[in-house]
CSV table of C-alpha atoms in Angstrom, one decimal:
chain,number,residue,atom,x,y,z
A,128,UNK,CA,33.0,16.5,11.8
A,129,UNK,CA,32.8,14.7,15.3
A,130,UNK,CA,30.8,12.3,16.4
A,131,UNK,CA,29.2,15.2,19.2
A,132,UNK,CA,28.4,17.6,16.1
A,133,UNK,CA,26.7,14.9,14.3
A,134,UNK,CA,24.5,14.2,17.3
A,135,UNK,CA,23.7,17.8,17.7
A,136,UNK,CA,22.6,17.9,13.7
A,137,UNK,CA,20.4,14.8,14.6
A,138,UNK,CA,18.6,16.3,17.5
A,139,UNK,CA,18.3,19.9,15.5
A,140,UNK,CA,16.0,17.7,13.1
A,141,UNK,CA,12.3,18.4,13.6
A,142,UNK,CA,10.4,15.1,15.3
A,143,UNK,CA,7.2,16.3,13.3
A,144,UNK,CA,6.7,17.5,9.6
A,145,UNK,CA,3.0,18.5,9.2
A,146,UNK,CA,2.1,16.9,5.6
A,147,UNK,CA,0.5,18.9,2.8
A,148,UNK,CA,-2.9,19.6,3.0
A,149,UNK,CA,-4.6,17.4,0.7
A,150,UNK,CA,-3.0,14.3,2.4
A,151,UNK,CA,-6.4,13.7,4.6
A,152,UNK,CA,-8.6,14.1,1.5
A,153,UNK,CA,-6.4,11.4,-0.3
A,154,UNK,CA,-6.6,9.1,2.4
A,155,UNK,CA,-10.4,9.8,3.0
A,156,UNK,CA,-11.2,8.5,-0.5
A,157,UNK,CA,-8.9,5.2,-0.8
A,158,UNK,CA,-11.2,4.6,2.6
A,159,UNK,CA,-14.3,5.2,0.7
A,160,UNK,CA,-13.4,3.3,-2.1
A,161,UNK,CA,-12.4,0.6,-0.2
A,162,UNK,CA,-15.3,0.1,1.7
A,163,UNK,CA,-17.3,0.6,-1.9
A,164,UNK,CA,-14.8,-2.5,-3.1
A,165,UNK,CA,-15.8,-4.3,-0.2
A,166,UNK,CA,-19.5,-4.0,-0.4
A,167,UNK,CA,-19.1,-5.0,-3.9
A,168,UNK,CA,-17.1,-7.7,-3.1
A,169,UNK,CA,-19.7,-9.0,-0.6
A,170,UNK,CA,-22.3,-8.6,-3.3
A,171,UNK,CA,-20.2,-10.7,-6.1
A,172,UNK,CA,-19.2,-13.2,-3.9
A,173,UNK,CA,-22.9,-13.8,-3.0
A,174,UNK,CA,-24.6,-13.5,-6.2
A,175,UNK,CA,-21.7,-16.1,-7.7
A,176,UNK,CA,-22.7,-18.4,-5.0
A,177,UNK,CA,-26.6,-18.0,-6.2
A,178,UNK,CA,-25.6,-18.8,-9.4
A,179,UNK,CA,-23.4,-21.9,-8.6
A,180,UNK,CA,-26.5,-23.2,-6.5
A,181,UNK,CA,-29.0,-23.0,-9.1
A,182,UNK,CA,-26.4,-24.7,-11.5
A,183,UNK,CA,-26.0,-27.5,-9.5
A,184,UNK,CA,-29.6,-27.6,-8.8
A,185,UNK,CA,-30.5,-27.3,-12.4
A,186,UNK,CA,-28.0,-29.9,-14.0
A,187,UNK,CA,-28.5,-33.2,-12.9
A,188,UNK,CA,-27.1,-35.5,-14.9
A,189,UNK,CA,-23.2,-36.4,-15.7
A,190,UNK,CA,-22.5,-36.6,-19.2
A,191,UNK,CA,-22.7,-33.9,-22.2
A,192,UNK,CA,-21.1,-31.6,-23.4
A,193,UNK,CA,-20.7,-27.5,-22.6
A,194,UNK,CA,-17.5,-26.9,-24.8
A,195,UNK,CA,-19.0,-28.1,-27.4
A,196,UNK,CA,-22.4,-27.2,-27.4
A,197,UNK,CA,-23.9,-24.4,-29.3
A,198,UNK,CA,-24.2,-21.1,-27.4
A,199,UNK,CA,-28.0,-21.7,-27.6
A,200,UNK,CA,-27.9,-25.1,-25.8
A,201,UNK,CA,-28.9,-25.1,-22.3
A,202,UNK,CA,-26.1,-26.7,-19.7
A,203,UNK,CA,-28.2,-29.3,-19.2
A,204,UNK,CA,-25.8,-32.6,-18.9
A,205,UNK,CA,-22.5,-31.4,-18.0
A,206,UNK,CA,-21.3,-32.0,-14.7
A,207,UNK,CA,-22.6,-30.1,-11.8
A,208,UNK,CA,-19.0,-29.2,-10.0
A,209,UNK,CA,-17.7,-28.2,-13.6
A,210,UNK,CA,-20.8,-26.3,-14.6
A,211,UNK,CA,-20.9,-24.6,-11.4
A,212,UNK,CA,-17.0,-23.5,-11.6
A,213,UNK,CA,-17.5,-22.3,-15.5
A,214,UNK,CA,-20.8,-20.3,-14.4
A,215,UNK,CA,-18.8,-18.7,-11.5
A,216,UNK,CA,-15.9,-17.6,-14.2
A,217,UNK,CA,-18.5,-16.2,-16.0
A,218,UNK,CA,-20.2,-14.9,-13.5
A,219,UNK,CA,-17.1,-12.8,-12.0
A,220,UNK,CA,-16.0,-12.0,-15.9
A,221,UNK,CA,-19.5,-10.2,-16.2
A,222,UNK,CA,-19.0,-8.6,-13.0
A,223,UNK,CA,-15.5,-7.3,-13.8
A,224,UNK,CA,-16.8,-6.0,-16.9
A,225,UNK,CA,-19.8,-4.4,-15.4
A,226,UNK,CA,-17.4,-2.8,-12.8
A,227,UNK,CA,-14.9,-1.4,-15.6
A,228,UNK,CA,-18.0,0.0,-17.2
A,229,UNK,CA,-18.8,2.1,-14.5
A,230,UNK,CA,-15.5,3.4,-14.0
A,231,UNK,CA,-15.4,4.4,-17.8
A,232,UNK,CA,-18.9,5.6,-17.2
A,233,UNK,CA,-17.4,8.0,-14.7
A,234,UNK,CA,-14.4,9.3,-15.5
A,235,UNK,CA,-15.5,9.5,-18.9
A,236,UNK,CA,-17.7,12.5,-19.5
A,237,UNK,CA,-20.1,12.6,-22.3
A,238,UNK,CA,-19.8,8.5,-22.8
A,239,UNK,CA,-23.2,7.5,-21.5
A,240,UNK,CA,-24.3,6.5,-25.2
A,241,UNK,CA,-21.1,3.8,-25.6
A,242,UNK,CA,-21.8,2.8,-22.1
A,243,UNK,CA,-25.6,2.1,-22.1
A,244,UNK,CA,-24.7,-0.2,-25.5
A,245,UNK,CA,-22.1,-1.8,-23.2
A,246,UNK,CA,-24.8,-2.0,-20.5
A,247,UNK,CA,-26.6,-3.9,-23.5
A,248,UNK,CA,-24.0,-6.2,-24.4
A,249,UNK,CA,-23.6,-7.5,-20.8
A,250,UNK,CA,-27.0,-7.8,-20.0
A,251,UNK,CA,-27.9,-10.1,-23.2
A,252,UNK,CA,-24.9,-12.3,-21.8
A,253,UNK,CA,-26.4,-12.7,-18.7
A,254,UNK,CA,-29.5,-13.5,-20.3
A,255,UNK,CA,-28.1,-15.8,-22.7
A,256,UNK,CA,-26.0,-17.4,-19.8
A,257,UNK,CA,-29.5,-17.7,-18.0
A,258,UNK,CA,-30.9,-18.8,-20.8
A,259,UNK,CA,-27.8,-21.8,-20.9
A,260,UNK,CA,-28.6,-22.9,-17.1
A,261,UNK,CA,-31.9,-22.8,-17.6
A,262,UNK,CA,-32.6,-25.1,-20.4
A,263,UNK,CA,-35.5,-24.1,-23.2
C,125,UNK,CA,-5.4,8.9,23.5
C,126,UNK,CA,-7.7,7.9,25.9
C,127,UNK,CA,-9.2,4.6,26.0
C,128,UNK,CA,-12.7,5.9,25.1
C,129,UNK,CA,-11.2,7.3,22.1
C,130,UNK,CA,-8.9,3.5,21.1
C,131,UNK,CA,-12.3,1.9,21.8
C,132,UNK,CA,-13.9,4.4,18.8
C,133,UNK,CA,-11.3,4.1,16.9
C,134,UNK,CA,-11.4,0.6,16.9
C,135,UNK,CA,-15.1,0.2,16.1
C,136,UNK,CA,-14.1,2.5,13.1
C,137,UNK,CA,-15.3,5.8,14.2
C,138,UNK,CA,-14.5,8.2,11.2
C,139,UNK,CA,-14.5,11.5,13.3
C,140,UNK,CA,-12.2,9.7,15.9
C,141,UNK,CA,-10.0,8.6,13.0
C,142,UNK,CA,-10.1,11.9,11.7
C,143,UNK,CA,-8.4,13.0,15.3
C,144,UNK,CA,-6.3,10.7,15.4
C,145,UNK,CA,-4.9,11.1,11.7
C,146,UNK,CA,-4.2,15.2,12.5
C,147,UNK,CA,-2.4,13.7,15.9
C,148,UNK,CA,-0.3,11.1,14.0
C,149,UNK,CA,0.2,12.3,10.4
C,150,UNK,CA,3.2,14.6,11.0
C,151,UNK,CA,5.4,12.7,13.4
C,152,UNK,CA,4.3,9.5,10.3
C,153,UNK,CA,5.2,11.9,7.6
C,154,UNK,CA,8.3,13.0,8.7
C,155,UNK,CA,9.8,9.1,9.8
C,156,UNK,CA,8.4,8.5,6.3
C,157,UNK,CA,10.6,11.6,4.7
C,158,UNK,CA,13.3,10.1,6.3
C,159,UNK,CA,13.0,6.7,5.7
C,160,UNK,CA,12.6,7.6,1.5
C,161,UNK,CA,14.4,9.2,-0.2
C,162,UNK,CA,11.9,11.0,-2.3
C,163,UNK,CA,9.1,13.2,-1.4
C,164,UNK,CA,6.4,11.9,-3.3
C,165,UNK,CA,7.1,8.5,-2.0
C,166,UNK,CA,7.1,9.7,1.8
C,167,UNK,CA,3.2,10.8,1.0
C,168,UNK,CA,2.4,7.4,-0.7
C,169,UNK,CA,4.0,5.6,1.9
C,170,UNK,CA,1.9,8.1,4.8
C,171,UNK,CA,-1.2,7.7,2.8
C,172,UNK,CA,-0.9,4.1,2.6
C,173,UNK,CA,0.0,3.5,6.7
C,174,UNK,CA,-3.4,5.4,7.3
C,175,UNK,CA,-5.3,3.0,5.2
C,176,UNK,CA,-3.6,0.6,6.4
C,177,UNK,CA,-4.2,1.7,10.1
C,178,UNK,CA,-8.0,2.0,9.2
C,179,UNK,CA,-8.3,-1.7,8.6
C,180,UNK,CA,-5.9,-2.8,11.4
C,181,UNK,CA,-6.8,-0.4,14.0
C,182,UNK,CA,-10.2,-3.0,15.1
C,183,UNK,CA,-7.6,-5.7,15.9
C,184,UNK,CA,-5.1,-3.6,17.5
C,185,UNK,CA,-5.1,-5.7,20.5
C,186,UNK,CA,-2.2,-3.0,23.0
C,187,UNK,CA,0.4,-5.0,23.4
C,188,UNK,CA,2.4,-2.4,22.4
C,189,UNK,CA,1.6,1.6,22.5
C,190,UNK,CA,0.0,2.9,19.2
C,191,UNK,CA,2.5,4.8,18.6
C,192,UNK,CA,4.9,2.5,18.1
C,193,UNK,CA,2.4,0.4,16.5
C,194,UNK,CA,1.8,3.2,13.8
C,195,UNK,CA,6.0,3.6,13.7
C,196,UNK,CA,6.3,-0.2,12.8
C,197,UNK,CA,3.4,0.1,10.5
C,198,UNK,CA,5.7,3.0,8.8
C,199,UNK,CA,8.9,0.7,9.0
C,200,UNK,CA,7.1,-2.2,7.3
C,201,UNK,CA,5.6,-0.3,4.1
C,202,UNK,CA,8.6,1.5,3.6
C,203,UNK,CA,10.4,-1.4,3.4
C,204,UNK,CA,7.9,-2.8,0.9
C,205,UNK,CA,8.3,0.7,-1.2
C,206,UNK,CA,11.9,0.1,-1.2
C,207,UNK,CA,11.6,-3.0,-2.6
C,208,UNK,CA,9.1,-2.3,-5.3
C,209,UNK,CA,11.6,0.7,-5.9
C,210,UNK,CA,15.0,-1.8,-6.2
C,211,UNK,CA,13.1,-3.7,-8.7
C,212,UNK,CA,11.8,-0.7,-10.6
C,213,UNK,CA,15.5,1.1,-10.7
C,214,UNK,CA,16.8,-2.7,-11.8
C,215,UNK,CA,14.3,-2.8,-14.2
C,216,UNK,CA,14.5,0.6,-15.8
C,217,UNK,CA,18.7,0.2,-15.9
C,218,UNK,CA,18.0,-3.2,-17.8
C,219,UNK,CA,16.2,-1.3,-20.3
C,220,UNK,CA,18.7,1.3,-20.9
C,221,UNK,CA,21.4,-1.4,-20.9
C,222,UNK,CA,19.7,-3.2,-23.9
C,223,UNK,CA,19.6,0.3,-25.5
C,224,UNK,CA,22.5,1.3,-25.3
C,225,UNK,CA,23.6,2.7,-21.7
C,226,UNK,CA,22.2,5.0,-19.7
C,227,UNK,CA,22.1,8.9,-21.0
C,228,UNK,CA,25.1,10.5,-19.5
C,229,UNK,CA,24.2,12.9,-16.4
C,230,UNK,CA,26.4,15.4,-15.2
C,231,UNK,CA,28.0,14.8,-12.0
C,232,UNK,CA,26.8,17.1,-10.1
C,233,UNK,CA,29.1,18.7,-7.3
C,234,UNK,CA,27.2,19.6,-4.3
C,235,UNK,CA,29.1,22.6,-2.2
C,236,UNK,CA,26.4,23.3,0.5
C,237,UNK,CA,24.8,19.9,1.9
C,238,UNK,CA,22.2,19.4,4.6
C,239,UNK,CA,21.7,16.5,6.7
C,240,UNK,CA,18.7,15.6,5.3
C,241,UNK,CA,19.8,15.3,1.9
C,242,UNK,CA,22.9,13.6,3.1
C,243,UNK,CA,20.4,10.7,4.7
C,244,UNK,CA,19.0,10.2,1.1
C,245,UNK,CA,22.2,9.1,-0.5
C,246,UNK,CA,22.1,6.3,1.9
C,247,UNK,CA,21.0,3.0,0.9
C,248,UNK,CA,17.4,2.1,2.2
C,249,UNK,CA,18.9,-0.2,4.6
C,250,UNK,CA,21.7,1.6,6.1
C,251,UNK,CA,19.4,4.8,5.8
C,252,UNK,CA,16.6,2.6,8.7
C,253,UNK,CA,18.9,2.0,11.1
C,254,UNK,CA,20.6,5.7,11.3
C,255,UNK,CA,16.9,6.8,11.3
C,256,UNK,CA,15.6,4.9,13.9
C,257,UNK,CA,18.6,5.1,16.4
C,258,UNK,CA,20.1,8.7,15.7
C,259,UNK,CA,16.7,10.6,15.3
C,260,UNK,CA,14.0,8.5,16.2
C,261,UNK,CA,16.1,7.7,19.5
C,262,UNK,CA,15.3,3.7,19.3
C,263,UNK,CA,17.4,1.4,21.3
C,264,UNK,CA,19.2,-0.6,18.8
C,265,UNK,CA,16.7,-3.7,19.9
C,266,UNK,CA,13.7,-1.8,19.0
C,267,UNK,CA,15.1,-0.7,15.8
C,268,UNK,CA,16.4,-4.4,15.2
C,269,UNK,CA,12.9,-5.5,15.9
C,270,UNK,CA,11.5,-3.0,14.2
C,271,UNK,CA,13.1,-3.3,11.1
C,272,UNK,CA,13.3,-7.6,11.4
C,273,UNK,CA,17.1,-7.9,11.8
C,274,UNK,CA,19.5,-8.9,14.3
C,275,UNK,CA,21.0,-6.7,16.9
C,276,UNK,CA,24.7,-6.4,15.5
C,277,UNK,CA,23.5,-6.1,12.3
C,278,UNK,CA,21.8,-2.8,13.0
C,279,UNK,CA,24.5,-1.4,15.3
C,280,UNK,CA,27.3,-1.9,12.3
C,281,UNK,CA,24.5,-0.3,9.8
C,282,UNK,CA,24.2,3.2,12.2
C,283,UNK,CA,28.0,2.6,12.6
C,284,UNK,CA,28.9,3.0,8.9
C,285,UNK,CA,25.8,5.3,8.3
C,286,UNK,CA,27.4,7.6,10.7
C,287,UNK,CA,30.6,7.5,8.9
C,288,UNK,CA,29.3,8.3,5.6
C,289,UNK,CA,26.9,11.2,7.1
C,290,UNK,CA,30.6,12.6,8.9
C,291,UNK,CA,31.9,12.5,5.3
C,292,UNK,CA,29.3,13.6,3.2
C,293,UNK,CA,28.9,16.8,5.4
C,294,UNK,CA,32.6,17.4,6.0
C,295,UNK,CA,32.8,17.6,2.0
């Protein structure tokens, strides 16, 4: 084959294939979900900042001890930087949970027993979390 | 496009993107057939150009025509398929390596070959710059900018691309 027959195969090529018909539909929802991501985003990123505030408000003082203080044992004492960073891991741990529980939630039909315990389980972690910021 | 519709599209105007999408898709789809060499990756990588776009499109700023804005946007996340692809192919060899080899496949002799299936036994590389010159009609500095190489680089890529299409289809 020449170079002029090769060229003709190359312009014989259509410039346009039209894509199958549920490409729109799949591009439609990684936009919705996005924006959904991003809203959520916005929402973690504030309420972790909320949390780090009120941390550093709350602990004053330098020394103490969060490693190894009972679960029940407020933060008081521990640094504020360093309490503030552990409260924002936990803080984005809880959120990641709560967001995987949602997507179980919903692509899992006939789970909303397992997931209202699960609903429990991260809601008394907040609360115990609170419950370590706030001091008895 | 007119500039009313860029100036809707880049304050994120669904219906205008929705427009714009059934103007674009099939000229991205088929540069993305081309540029892959399977057909399930040509939709991911179309899919993923019109997120893309969605989320670049507000700082599209027309220094260049959207066009070939959207054609570079197709250049760059093919090349970032290919190489998620290399490393996948190296990956899944290694594995049969440790097992033992690969399972032996049946050569398979191909009597009746079109061009487009010829353009898939190219590598991803060589496979660019015949795509971009030959069909897409780029200059070879476009497709060298395009595709982030130098000018000569490209021009002995479409050289030896041609030569293996000539033979492949001569076969």
């Amino acid at each position: 084959m020449n170079d002029e027959e090769l060229d003709r195969r190359f312009r014989a090529l259509p410039r346009e294939i039209a894509p199958p018909v549920g490409l729109w539909s799949a591009v439609a929802t990684r936009l919705g979900e996005q924006e959904a991501t991003r809203s959520e985003s916005r929402w973690r990123a504030v309420a972790i900042r909320v949390a780090a505030g009120l941390v550093i408000f709350l602990s004053g003082a330098t020394a103490g001890a969060w490693m190894s203080a009972p679960s029940t044992e407020p933060l008081h004492g521990d640094p504020p930087f360093l309490a503030a960073i552990r409260v924002q891991q936990a803080g984005s741990a809880l959120v990641r949970a709560t967001m995987e529980l949602e997507a179980t939630a919903a692509l899992t039909p006939g789970s909303a027993a397992t997931v209202a315990q699960g609903r429990e389980v991260v809601h008394s972690t907040i609360e115990l979390l609170s419950r370590r910021v706030a001091g008895p | 496009m007119d500039e009313r519709d860029l100036a809707l599209l880049k304050r994120g105007d669904e219906t205008a993107f929705r427009r714009f999408f059934d103007g674009h898709s099939p000229r991205v789809y088929a540069l993305a057939t081309r540029l892959t060499d399977q057909d399930g990756a040509a939709l991911e990588v179309t899919q993923e150009v019109f997120v893309q776009a969605w989320r670049g499109l507000p700082r599209f700023r027309g220094d260049a025509s959207l066009d070939t804005w959207l054609h570079a946007l197709t250049v760059r996340i093919a090349r970032k398929y290919w190489r998620g692809e290399v490393r996948r192919r190296r990956r899944e060899a290694r594995y049969l390596d440790e097992r033992g080899g690969a399972p032996h496949v049946a050569s398979i002799e191909l009597t009746a070959i079109d061009l487009q299936s010829a353009l898939r036994e190219l590598s991803p590389r060589v496979r660019a710059a015949v795509v971009l010159v030959c069909i897409e009609q780029r200059s070879y500095a476009e497709a060298a900018q395009l595709l982030g190489r130098a000018e000569g680089t490209v021009k002995a890529q479409v050289h030896h691309g041609r030569q293996l299409l000539r033979e492949r289809l001569d076969r």
